[in-house]
């Protein structure tokens, strides 16, 4: 295996973020500081290592991992990387690809369902409102019963907007979503 | 009258309503007009940058372009996540002319890059300089606060101007209220962010550790600037306590609520009555309800004697 040539994942990460994953020398600092590492099936440094490797198996392992979805985007890894790499940005690239190639770990399907419910709400109204978001999420994740007791409390405190606020520029927002979706298919 | 652009973001009309109420109150007190961006949209938050790298820039781009069109040179984005997305977009657009051209095509609005984004701490520190510091009659003496920056008010190169490992942007304002800032270890630890519903157990774990450390440091409350952190530490504290992970009854206040208390603003005006972990008892130490005012004064007299 050559260490001078980018893997498919490495090339995509370089294209989208300008980062060269081959510079990672596996010190493990990203993993050491990662608050989510204990909930991951691969550590952040293992994800970086697999992105360096050119075989198809490595790509599959990364894109099917729960780890990439378990990253909270807290930026601790990026802040501390001694090579000034940006593992958090690499995770974004990997999640996007994992979703597009329908390889998302079933173990983390609720996280993907939440992101999708969020974006659907924004695409339809221009903004996020809690009630439409939660309703959509619960239907798509089939997670009907968690937190149902919180809802009345949230209403009492004026923290659960029932009605979606619809912005005037909804057609612009729809066009933005559509154009981005078209670009992603290219 | 000074004025500044305002991007409340979606949370501030729902889960983060106290942040909006207290910021508006303080701005009024400091005689700074908040000019809301017309017809603003969601910044895309975590979901957009997880699923579509173009959308993650295009949504903030529309907001920035609208602000520029409205002639807003500076825009306050109180939510730490909105701040990070908006300022991060500015940074990326500045670095790449290609990206700017691409976004102009996607969003169909021009944007030269002129809008400066302010975080909640930058904004409140500005208000203090503009005279708010002289309008804090109530001294929050004896209140021990744990300033909590979380992720997006401490990290993000070229986005946050504070020290990433040891931020201090809240401290001067907190000290100006007379509160005591405790020394603690979890000021920049992640609370679990947007996983409140989709990976709840991790949020409970991480938030529990933050609450435990604040308690161990002797804090009366945690002070935050992020609606997501607030929700995880305040609303999720109910579950943390009912599931036996820990018992804290630790109020979680926005920095703007603390300053509002010191400014003598009412609890309802600040939204302190809307917290899940009751914050009113703590607030009433400094802003007694009318019927209790005499008792509180008597107690404080006794204490000072």
Tab-separated table of C-alpha atoms in Angstrom:
chain	number	residue	atom	x	y	z
A	1	UNK	CA	0.000	0.000	0.000
A	2	UNK	CA	1.411	3.326	-1.058
A	3	UNK	CA	1.505	6.195	1.390
A	4	UNK	CA	1.896	8.881	-1.199
A	5	UNK	CA	-1.369	8.337	-2.998
A	6	UNK	CA	-4.724	9.428	-1.665
A	7	UNK	CA	-7.449	6.881	-1.151
A	8	UNK	CA	-10.864	7.686	-2.596
A	9	UNK	CA	-11.980	8.997	0.794
A	10	UNK	CA	-8.731	10.911	1.268
A	11	UNK	CA	-9.160	12.557	-2.120
A	12	UNK	CA	-12.727	13.573	-1.343
A	13	UNK	CA	-11.718	14.987	2.032
A	14	UNK	CA	-8.890	16.928	0.341
A	15	UNK	CA	-11.268	18.274	-2.283
A	16	UNK	CA	-13.884	19.458	0.192
A	17	UNK	CA	-11.689	20.673	3.041
A	18	UNK	CA	-8.158	21.124	1.684
A	19	UNK	CA	-6.836	18.691	4.294
A	20	UNK	CA	-4.332	15.941	3.509
A	21	UNK	CA	-5.222	12.928	5.678
A	22	UNK	CA	-1.853	11.337	4.843
A	23	UNK	CA	-0.269	13.871	7.178
A	24	UNK	CA	-1.932	12.171	10.155
A	25	UNK	CA	0.793	10.302	12.064
A	26	UNK	CA	-1.597	8.491	14.386
A	27	UNK	CA	-0.624	10.156	17.659
A	28	UNK	CA	-4.125	9.520	19.008
A	29	UNK	CA	-4.631	12.975	20.486
A	30	UNK	CA	-8.003	13.323	18.719
A	31	UNK	CA	-9.200	10.112	20.337
A	32	UNK	CA	-7.824	11.041	23.745
A	33	UNK	CA	-9.813	14.276	23.887
A	34	UNK	CA	-12.961	13.070	22.132
A	35	UNK	CA	-15.972	13.206	24.493
A	36	UNK	CA	-17.897	10.810	22.229
A	37	UNK	CA	-15.120	8.223	21.690
A	38	UNK	CA	-16.535	5.919	24.348
A	39	UNK	CA	-19.778	5.626	22.343
A	40	UNK	CA	-17.984	4.914	19.056
A	41	UNK	CA	-17.249	1.635	17.282
A	42	UNK	CA	-14.105	3.180	15.730
A	43	UNK	CA	-12.045	5.858	17.455
A	44	UNK	CA	-11.453	9.160	15.619
A	45	UNK	CA	-7.793	8.228	15.000
A	46	UNK	CA	-8.899	4.870	13.553
A	47	UNK	CA	-11.267	6.731	11.237
A	48	UNK	CA	-8.354	8.917	10.107
A	49	UNK	CA	-6.175	5.843	9.580
A	50	UNK	CA	-8.815	4.066	7.492
A	51	UNK	CA	-9.173	7.192	5.348
A	52	UNK	CA	-5.476	6.891	4.509
A	53	UNK	CA	-5.884	3.317	3.266
A	54	UNK	CA	-6.794	2.683	-0.348
A	55	UNK	CA	-8.614	-0.630	-0.198
A	56	UNK	CA	-12.372	-0.831	-0.609
A	57	UNK	CA	-12.724	-2.619	2.731
A	58	UNK	CA	-11.353	0.379	4.597
A	59	UNK	CA	-13.805	2.697	2.852
A	60	UNK	CA	-16.727	0.421	3.736
A	61	UNK	CA	-15.630	0.129	7.318
A	62	UNK	CA	-15.576	3.900	7.720
A	63	UNK	CA	-18.800	4.669	5.895
A	64	UNK	CA	-20.701	1.879	7.683
A	65	UNK	CA	-19.333	2.825	11.107
A	66	UNK	CA	-21.476	4.258	13.843
A	67	UNK	CA	-18.504	6.428	14.838
A	68	UNK	CA	-18.879	9.007	12.088
A	69	UNK	CA	-22.483	9.662	13.185
A	70	UNK	CA	-21.580	9.655	16.862
A	71	UNK	CA	-19.218	12.603	16.398
A	72	UNK	CA	-20.931	15.601	18.006
A	73	UNK	CA	-18.892	18.172	16.093
A	74	UNK	CA	-17.428	19.595	19.310
A	75	UNK	CA	-14.133	20.449	17.519
A	76	UNK	CA	-11.878	19.267	20.354
A	77	UNK	CA	-9.920	17.036	17.925
A	78	UNK	CA	-9.497	19.843	15.424
A	79	UNK	CA	-8.418	22.265	18.126
A	80	UNK	CA	-5.717	19.930	19.417
A	81	UNK	CA	-4.381	18.171	16.304
A	82	UNK	CA	-0.590	18.670	16.296
A	83	UNK	CA	-0.633	18.461	12.491
A	84	UNK	CA	-3.342	21.136	12.210
A	85	UNK	CA	-5.634	18.630	10.554
A	86	UNK	CA	-9.390	18.934	10.938
A	87	UNK	CA	-10.877	15.530	11.836
A	88	UNK	CA	-14.224	17.175	12.608
A	89	UNK	CA	-14.457	18.437	9.017
A	90	UNK	CA	-13.438	14.989	7.744
A	91	UNK	CA	-16.366	13.522	9.703
A	92	UNK	CA	-18.727	15.856	7.817
A	93	UNK	CA	-17.399	14.610	4.476
A	94	UNK	CA	-17.732	10.980	5.598
A	95	UNK	CA	-21.286	11.372	6.928
A	96	UNK	CA	-22.427	13.048	3.753
A	97	UNK	CA	-21.005	10.187	1.694
A	98	UNK	CA	-22.303	7.499	4.062
A	99	UNK	CA	-25.815	8.905	3.727
A	100	UNK	CA	-25.599	9.331	-0.028
A	101	UNK	CA	-24.340	5.782	-0.513
A	102	UNK	CA	-27.026	4.510	1.887
A	103	UNK	CA	-24.414	2.936	4.131
A	104	UNK	CA	-25.443	4.565	7.410
A	105	UNK	CA	-25.039	2.265	10.392
A	106	UNK	CA	-28.455	0.943	11.522
A	107	UNK	CA	-27.174	1.476	15.044
A	108	UNK	CA	-27.195	5.227	14.415
A	109	UNK	CA	-30.301	5.517	12.255
A	110	UNK	CA	-32.001	7.743	14.833
A	111	UNK	CA	-29.251	10.353	14.460
A	112	UNK	CA	-29.681	10.407	10.678
A	113	UNK	CA	-33.471	10.494	11.096
A	114	UNK	CA	-33.136	13.536	13.345
A	115	UNK	CA	-30.904	15.424	10.894
A	116	UNK	CA	-33.280	14.625	8.036
A	117	UNK	CA	-36.341	15.689	10.022
A	118	UNK	CA	-34.537	18.930	10.872
A	119	UNK	CA	-33.679	19.704	7.259
A	120	UNK	CA	-37.168	18.784	6.006
A	121	UNK	CA	-38.626	21.257	8.487
A	122	UNK	CA	-36.251	23.976	7.295
A	123	UNK	CA	-36.869	23.161	3.619
A	124	UNK	CA	-40.636	23.497	4.059
A	125	UNK	CA	-40.807	26.572	6.275
A	126	UNK	CA	-37.394	28.253	6.206
A	127	UNK	CA	-36.940	27.775	9.938
A	128	UNK	CA	-36.822	25.097	12.615
A	129	UNK	CA	-39.801	24.913	14.954
A	130	UNK	CA	-39.722	22.375	17.749
A	131	UNK	CA	-43.122	20.756	17.309
A	132	UNK	CA	-42.994	20.059	13.560
A	133	UNK	CA	-39.398	18.860	13.973
A	134	UNK	CA	-40.177	16.486	16.837
A	135	UNK	CA	-43.316	15.170	15.114
A	136	UNK	CA	-41.374	14.413	11.936
A	137	UNK	CA	-38.522	12.851	13.883
A	138	UNK	CA	-40.792	10.607	15.920
A	139	UNK	CA	-42.590	9.313	12.847
A	140	UNK	CA	-39.423	8.610	10.872
A	141	UNK	CA	-37.432	7.125	13.767
A	142	UNK	CA	-40.494	5.241	15.102
A	143	UNK	CA	-39.383	6.473	18.515
A	144	UNK	CA	-42.876	7.435	19.706
A	145	UNK	CA	-42.724	7.269	23.440
A	146	UNK	CA	-39.536	8.885	24.678
A	147	UNK	CA	-39.967	12.296	26.259
A	148	UNK	CA	-43.743	12.409	25.807
A	149	UNK	CA	-44.031	13.648	29.381
A	150	UNK	CA	-41.755	16.577	28.596
A	151	UNK	CA	-44.108	18.014	25.985
A	152	UNK	CA	-46.718	19.464	28.366
A	153	UNK	CA	-43.937	20.946	30.514
A	154	UNK	CA	-42.394	22.570	27.464
A	155	UNK	CA	-45.755	23.994	26.454
A	156	UNK	CA	-46.294	25.397	29.942
A	157	UNK	CA	-42.950	27.176	29.730
A	158	UNK	CA	-43.605	28.546	26.264
A	159	UNK	CA	-40.812	26.414	24.830
A	160	UNK	CA	-42.664	24.296	22.289
A	161	UNK	CA	-43.810	26.258	19.277
A	162	UNK	CA	-46.792	24.330	17.865
A	163	UNK	CA	-47.130	26.313	14.719
A	164	UNK	CA	-44.277	26.464	12.263
A	165	UNK	CA	-43.108	29.964	11.468
A	166	UNK	CA	-43.117	30.214	7.702
A	167	UNK	CA	-40.777	32.783	6.206
A	168	UNK	CA	-41.769	34.770	3.117
A	169	UNK	CA	-38.800	33.552	1.086
A	170	UNK	CA	-39.848	29.885	1.225
A	171	UNK	CA	-39.541	29.508	-2.537
A	172	UNK	CA	-35.930	30.771	-2.337
A	173	UNK	CA	-35.226	28.222	0.377
A	174	UNK	CA	-36.746	25.423	-1.719
A	175	UNK	CA	-34.580	26.481	-4.669
A	176	UNK	CA	-31.454	26.485	-2.469
A	177	UNK	CA	-32.244	22.955	-1.246
A	178	UNK	CA	-32.993	21.763	-4.775
A	179	UNK	CA	-29.818	23.278	-6.256
A	180	UNK	CA	-27.690	21.728	-3.507
A	181	UNK	CA	-29.372	18.348	-4.044
A	182	UNK	CA	-28.681	18.593	-7.784
A	183	UNK	CA	-25.030	19.440	-7.117
A	184	UNK	CA	-24.742	16.427	-4.816
A	185	UNK	CA	-25.962	14.094	-7.584
A	186	UNK	CA	-23.274	15.294	-9.994
B	1	UNK	CA	-28.802	55.585	19.552
B	2	UNK	CA	-26.428	52.767	18.734
B	3	UNK	CA	-27.849	49.959	16.689
B	4	UNK	CA	-26.760	46.465	15.731
B	5	UNK	CA	-28.150	43.763	13.483
B	6	UNK	CA	-29.908	40.858	15.158
B	7	UNK	CA	-30.134	37.236	14.068
B	8	UNK	CA	-32.166	35.531	16.822
B	9	UNK	CA	-32.042	32.095	15.198
B	10	UNK	CA	-34.774	29.466	15.523
B	11	UNK	CA	-34.128	28.346	19.112
B	12	UNK	CA	-34.751	31.795	20.504
B	13	UNK	CA	-38.468	31.688	19.758
B	14	UNK	CA	-38.794	28.214	21.321
B	15	UNK	CA	-36.496	26.362	23.668
B	16	UNK	CA	-34.123	29.298	24.071
B	17	UNK	CA	-36.751	31.985	24.615
B	18	UNK	CA	-35.109	33.258	27.836
B	19	UNK	CA	-32.024	34.162	25.851
B	20	UNK	CA	-34.066	36.333	23.501
B	21	UNK	CA	-36.023	37.988	26.323
B	22	UNK	CA	-32.957	38.806	28.416
B	23	UNK	CA	-30.924	40.068	25.442
B	24	UNK	CA	-33.709	42.361	24.293
B	25	UNK	CA	-34.080	43.692	27.842
B	26	UNK	CA	-30.368	44.408	28.238
B	27	UNK	CA	-30.103	46.046	24.809
B	28	UNK	CA	-32.956	48.356	25.694
B	29	UNK	CA	-31.307	49.227	28.988
B	30	UNK	CA	-28.003	50.002	27.253
B	31	UNK	CA	-29.922	51.971	24.597
B	32	UNK	CA	-28.806	49.782	21.739
B	33	UNK	CA	-31.379	49.107	19.050
B	34	UNK	CA	-31.536	45.514	17.792
B	35	UNK	CA	-32.383	45.499	14.087
B	36	UNK	CA	-33.628	42.027	13.188
B	37	UNK	CA	-32.685	40.693	9.751
B	38	UNK	CA	-35.837	40.681	7.596
B	39	UNK	CA	-37.140	37.236	6.702
B	40	UNK	CA	-34.111	35.381	8.049
B	41	UNK	CA	-33.902	31.614	7.671
B	42	UNK	CA	-32.408	28.806	9.763
B	43	UNK	CA	-28.583	28.599	9.601
B	44	UNK	CA	-28.800	24.836	8.959
B	45	UNK	CA	-27.261	24.018	12.349
B	46	UNK	CA	-25.686	20.584	12.823
B	47	UNK	CA	-27.971	18.831	10.345
B	48	UNK	CA	-26.847	20.774	7.265
B	49	UNK	CA	-23.109	20.329	7.790
B	50	UNK	CA	-23.640	16.648	8.528
B	51	UNK	CA	-25.511	15.946	5.312
B	52	UNK	CA	-24.709	18.520	2.635
B	53	UNK	CA	-21.596	20.695	2.547
B	54	UNK	CA	-23.079	23.123	0.013
B	55	UNK	CA	-26.292	23.590	1.959
B	56	UNK	CA	-24.236	24.170	5.121
B	57	UNK	CA	-22.756	27.287	3.493
B	58	UNK	CA	-25.736	28.320	1.351
B	59	UNK	CA	-28.179	28.721	4.251
B	60	UNK	CA	-25.902	31.053	6.275
B	61	UNK	CA	-24.956	32.804	3.016
B	62	UNK	CA	-28.596	33.852	2.467
B	63	UNK	CA	-28.714	35.270	6.000
B	64	UNK	CA	-25.467	37.217	5.511
B	65	UNK	CA	-26.600	38.504	2.102
B	66	UNK	CA	-29.928	39.699	3.540
B	67	UNK	CA	-28.107	41.454	6.397
B	68	UNK	CA	-25.793	43.201	3.945
B	69	UNK	CA	-28.735	44.259	1.776
B	70	UNK	CA	-30.344	45.751	4.877
B	71	UNK	CA	-27.183	47.741	5.576
B	72	UNK	CA	-26.263	45.891	8.764
B	73	UNK	CA	-22.511	46.122	9.371
B	74	UNK	CA	-22.572	44.000	12.512
B	75	UNK	CA	-24.965	41.237	13.446
B	76	UNK	CA	-25.422	39.610	16.846
B	77	UNK	CA	-26.035	35.841	16.705
B	78	UNK	CA	-26.674	34.928	20.372
B	79	UNK	CA	-26.956	31.158	19.825
B	80	UNK	CA	-23.444	29.679	19.896
B	81	UNK	CA	-24.262	27.280	17.046
B	82	UNK	CA	-25.720	30.001	14.783
B	83	UNK	CA	-22.703	32.179	15.596
B	84	UNK	CA	-20.313	29.408	14.637
B	85	UNK	CA	-22.133	28.643	11.365
B	86	UNK	CA	-22.491	32.298	10.325
B	87	UNK	CA	-18.978	33.383	11.197
B	88	UNK	CA	-17.547	30.127	9.834
B	89	UNK	CA	-19.280	30.860	6.529
B	90	UNK	CA	-17.750	34.344	6.450
B	91	UNK	CA	-14.292	32.858	7.056
B	92	UNK	CA	-14.684	30.297	4.268
B	93	UNK	CA	-16.069	32.791	1.780
B	94	UNK	CA	-13.163	35.107	2.486
B	95	UNK	CA	-10.686	32.296	1.823
B	96	UNK	CA	-12.183	31.182	-1.464
B	97	UNK	CA	-13.455	33.302	-4.323
B	98	UNK	CA	-14.668	30.124	-6.036
B	99	UNK	CA	-16.855	29.261	-3.072
B	100	UNK	CA	-18.274	32.778	-3.044
B	101	UNK	CA	-19.133	32.573	-6.752
B	102	UNK	CA	-20.720	29.157	-6.257
B	103	UNK	CA	-22.854	30.422	-3.372
B	104	UNK	CA	-23.944	33.468	-5.301
B	105	UNK	CA	-25.243	31.099	-7.980
B	106	UNK	CA	-26.988	28.778	-5.516
B	107	UNK	CA	-28.611	31.498	-3.423
B	108	UNK	CA	-29.034	34.059	-6.194
B	109	UNK	CA	-28.107	36.997	-3.958
B	110	UNK	CA	-24.891	39.029	-3.957
B	111	UNK	CA	-22.753	39.199	-0.802
B	112	UNK	CA	-19.466	41.065	-0.577
B	113	UNK	CA	-18.502	39.710	2.860
B	114	UNK	CA	-18.987	42.958	4.774
B	115	UNK	CA	-21.136	41.686	7.665
B	116	UNK	CA	-19.356	41.098	10.963
B	117	UNK	CA	-20.891	38.458	13.255
B	118	UNK	CA	-20.797	38.930	17.027
B	119	UNK	CA	-21.190	36.186	19.630
B	120	UNK	CA	-23.231	36.629	22.788
B	121	UNK	CA	-20.109	37.298	24.859
B	122	UNK	CA	-18.717	39.820	22.370
B	123	UNK	CA	-22.081	41.577	22.300
B	124	UNK	CA	-22.592	41.667	26.058
B	125	UNK	CA	-19.027	42.848	26.645
B	126	UNK	CA	-19.748	45.614	24.116
B	127	UNK	CA	-22.918	46.579	26.007
B	128	UNK	CA	-20.886	46.745	29.211
B	129	UNK	CA	-18.497	49.204	27.520
B	130	UNK	CA	-21.433	51.206	26.191
B	131	UNK	CA	-22.645	51.922	29.700
B	132	UNK	CA	-24.352	48.763	30.900
B	133	UNK	CA	-21.568	48.354	33.466
B	134	UNK	CA	-22.868	51.513	35.186
B	135	UNK	CA	-26.422	50.195	35.201
B	136	UNK	CA	-25.972	47.164	37.428
B	137	UNK	CA	-27.295	48.398	40.778
B	138	UNK	CA	-27.830	44.935	42.295
B	139	UNK	CA	-24.717	43.259	43.514
B	140	UNK	CA	-24.963	39.494	43.214
B	141	UNK	CA	-22.700	39.154	46.228
B	142	UNK	CA	-22.203	35.588	47.348
B	143	UNK	CA	-23.443	34.072	44.085
B	144	UNK	CA	-20.992	31.434	42.919
B	145	UNK	CA	-21.108	30.938	39.168
B	146	UNK	CA	-19.487	28.349	36.908
B	147	UNK	CA	-19.037	29.926	33.457
B	148	UNK	CA	-19.672	27.217	30.874
B	149	UNK	CA	-18.452	27.876	27.318
B	150	UNK	CA	-19.067	24.438	25.861
B	151	UNK	CA	-17.780	23.838	22.349
B	152	UNK	CA	-18.800	26.659	20.106
B	153	UNK	CA	-17.903	29.594	22.342
B	154	UNK	CA	-14.431	28.151	22.890
B	155	UNK	CA	-13.407	26.294	19.723
B	156	UNK	CA	-13.254	27.029	16.011
B	157	UNK	CA	-10.087	28.565	14.642
B	158	UNK	CA	-10.696	32.027	13.148
B	159	UNK	CA	-14.180	31.956	14.667
B	160	UNK	CA	-13.752	32.265	18.420
B	161	UNK	CA	-11.282	34.904	19.550
B	162	UNK	CA	-10.909	33.449	23.047
B	163	UNK	CA	-8.326	30.965	24.351
B	164	UNK	CA	-9.719	27.572	23.265
B	165	UNK	CA	-8.465	25.620	26.281
B	166	UNK	CA	-9.064	28.310	28.873
B	167	UNK	CA	-11.645	30.832	27.662
B	168	UNK	CA	-12.448	33.877	29.769
B	169	UNK	CA	-14.875	35.996	27.733
B	170	UNK	CA	-17.632	35.776	30.367
B	171	UNK	CA	-15.525	36.501	33.414
B	172	UNK	CA	-15.221	40.290	33.422
B	173	UNK	CA	-18.976	40.729	33.012
B	174	UNK	CA	-19.732	38.150	35.700
B	175	UNK	CA	-17.297	39.784	38.134
B	176	UNK	CA	-18.862	43.185	37.407
B	177	UNK	CA	-22.140	41.840	38.825
B	178	UNK	CA	-20.386	41.012	42.082
B	179	UNK	CA	-20.703	37.269	41.493
B	180	UNK	CA	-17.841	34.965	42.334
B	181	UNK	CA	-16.447	32.913	39.453
B	182	UNK	CA	-15.557	29.404	40.624
B	183	UNK	CA	-12.532	27.529	39.355
B	184	UNK	CA	-13.742	24.351	37.656
B	185	UNK	CA	-12.686	21.785	35.090
B	186	UNK	CA	-15.605	21.374	32.704
B	187	UNK	CA	-15.929	24.877	31.224
B	188	UNK	CA	-15.211	23.669	27.685
B	189	UNK	CA	-16.391	20.049	27.822
B	190	UNK	CA	-19.090	19.010	25.354
B	191	UNK	CA	-22.659	18.503	26.688
B	192	UNK	CA	-23.613	16.220	23.805
B	193	UNK	CA	-24.937	19.054	21.646
B	194	UNK	CA	-27.642	18.131	19.172
B	195	UNK	CA	-28.034	14.543	20.354
B	196	UNK	CA	-30.650	15.386	22.979
B	197	UNK	CA	-33.257	13.210	21.237
B	198	UNK	CA	-31.230	10.944	18.971
B	199	UNK	CA	-28.527	9.739	21.410
B	200	UNK	CA	-30.054	10.756	24.709
B	201	UNK	CA	-27.970	8.469	26.918
B	202	UNK	CA	-24.722	10.129	25.808
B	203	UNK	CA	-26.178	13.578	26.490
B	204	UNK	CA	-27.247	12.469	29.962
B	205	UNK	CA	-23.756	11.077	30.670
B	206	UNK	CA	-21.844	14.109	29.428
B	207	UNK	CA	-24.184	16.648	30.999
B	208	UNK	CA	-24.143	14.729	34.263
B	209	UNK	CA	-20.341	15.013	34.393
B	210	UNK	CA	-20.552	18.777	33.812
B	211	UNK	CA	-23.184	19.204	36.523
B	212	UNK	CA	-21.192	17.046	38.961
B	213	UNK	CA	-18.056	19.115	38.480
B	214	UNK	CA	-19.933	22.406	38.880
B	215	UNK	CA	-21.431	21.109	42.108
B	216	UNK	CA	-18.047	19.883	43.361
B	217	UNK	CA	-16.594	23.343	42.659
B	218	UNK	CA	-19.282	24.848	44.879
B	219	UNK	CA	-21.212	26.635	42.130
B	220	UNK	CA	-24.752	27.895	42.793
B	221	UNK	CA	-25.457	27.916	39.078
B	222	UNK	CA	-23.936	27.265	35.667
B	223	UNK	CA	-23.783	30.198	33.266
B	224	UNK	CA	-23.990	29.539	29.546
B	225	UNK	CA	-24.408	31.343	26.243
B	226	UNK	CA	-25.766	28.481	24.160
B	227	UNK	CA	-29.422	27.359	23.897
B	228	UNK	CA	-28.360	23.791	23.094
B	229	UNK	CA	-26.113	23.580	26.169
B	230	UNK	CA	-28.884	25.188	28.180
B	231	UNK	CA	-31.413	22.613	27.090
B	232	UNK	CA	-29.063	19.710	27.805
B	233	UNK	CA	-28.004	20.983	31.225
B	234	UNK	CA	-31.381	22.376	32.333
B	235	UNK	CA	-34.147	20.317	30.696
B	236	UNK	CA	-32.142	17.076	30.657
B	237	UNK	CA	-31.180	17.578	34.315
B	238	UNK	CA	-34.725	16.383	35.105
B	239	UNK	CA	-33.930	12.979	33.589
B	240	UNK	CA	-30.430	12.925	35.080
B	241	UNK	CA	-31.991	13.390	38.515
B	242	UNK	CA	-34.996	11.089	38.073
B	243	UNK	CA	-32.798	8.275	36.791
B	244	UNK	CA	-30.581	8.534	39.859
B	245	UNK	CA	-27.403	9.592	38.045
B	246	UNK	CA	-26.976	12.540	40.370
B	247	UNK	CA	-28.891	15.096	42.378
B	248	UNK	CA	-27.967	18.698	41.666
B	249	UNK	CA	-30.948	21.070	41.445
B	250	UNK	CA	-28.429	23.249	39.657
B	251	UNK	CA	-29.998	26.242	37.885
B	252	UNK	CA	-28.516	26.987	34.470
B	253	UNK	CA	-28.628	30.666	33.551
B	254	UNK	CA	-27.748	32.501	30.384
B	255	UNK	CA	-25.061	35.140	30.836
B	256	UNK	CA	-27.689	37.701	29.782
B	257	UNK	CA	-30.011	36.522	32.565
B	258	UNK	CA	-27.272	37.005	35.166
B	259	UNK	CA	-26.535	40.514	33.890
B	260	UNK	CA	-30.280	41.225	33.785
B	261	UNK	CA	-30.633	40.221	37.425
B	262	UNK	CA	-27.806	42.581	38.365
B	263	UNK	CA	-29.471	45.292	36.291
B	264	UNK	CA	-32.592	44.891	38.419
B	265	UNK	CA	-34.754	43.444	35.664
B	266	UNK	CA	-37.679	41.279	36.821
B	267	UNK	CA	-37.529	37.500	36.799
B	268	UNK	CA	-40.466	37.230	34.391
B	269	UNK	CA	-38.977	39.793	32.044
B	270	UNK	CA	-35.790	37.712	31.926
B	271	UNK	CA	-37.639	34.438	31.475
B	272	UNK	CA	-36.244	32.981	34.703
B	273	UNK	CA	-39.689	31.490	35.368
B	274	UNK	CA	-39.353	29.313	32.270
B	275	UNK	CA	-36.495	27.095	33.415
B	276	UNK	CA	-36.988	23.378	34.055
B	277	UNK	CA	-34.673	23.409	37.069
B	278	UNK	CA	-36.195	26.224	39.114
B	279	UNK	CA	-34.073	29.368	39.015
B	280	UNK	CA	-36.507	31.606	40.843
B	281	UNK	CA	-35.271	30.839	44.351
B	282	UNK	CA	-31.768	31.795	43.336
B	283	UNK	CA	-33.041	34.920	41.577
B	284	UNK	CA	-35.143	35.893	44.578
B	285	UNK	CA	-31.997	36.128	46.686
B	286	UNK	CA	-31.304	39.282	44.709
B	287	UNK	CA	-34.730	40.217	43.371
B	288	UNK	CA	-37.193	39.355	46.154
B	289	UNK	CA	-40.875	39.135	45.215
B	290	UNK	CA	-42.826	42.059	46.751
B	291	UNK	CA	-44.313	40.117	49.690
B	292	UNK	CA	-40.971	38.526	50.543
B	293	UNK	CA	-38.903	41.671	50.129
B	294	UNK	CA	-39.061	42.665	53.775
B	295	UNK	CA	-38.059	39.233	55.028
B	296	UNK	CA	-35.158	39.102	52.581
B	297	UNK	CA	-33.986	42.517	53.689
B	298	UNK	CA	-34.199	41.437	57.328
B	299	UNK	CA	-32.135	38.349	56.526
B	300	UNK	CA	-29.560	40.351	54.631
B	301	UNK	CA	-29.410	42.870	57.495
B	302	UNK	CA	-28.747	40.072	59.911
B	303	UNK	CA	-26.049	38.726	57.645
B	304	UNK	CA	-24.301	42.052	57.291
B	305	UNK	CA	-24.460	42.659	61.027
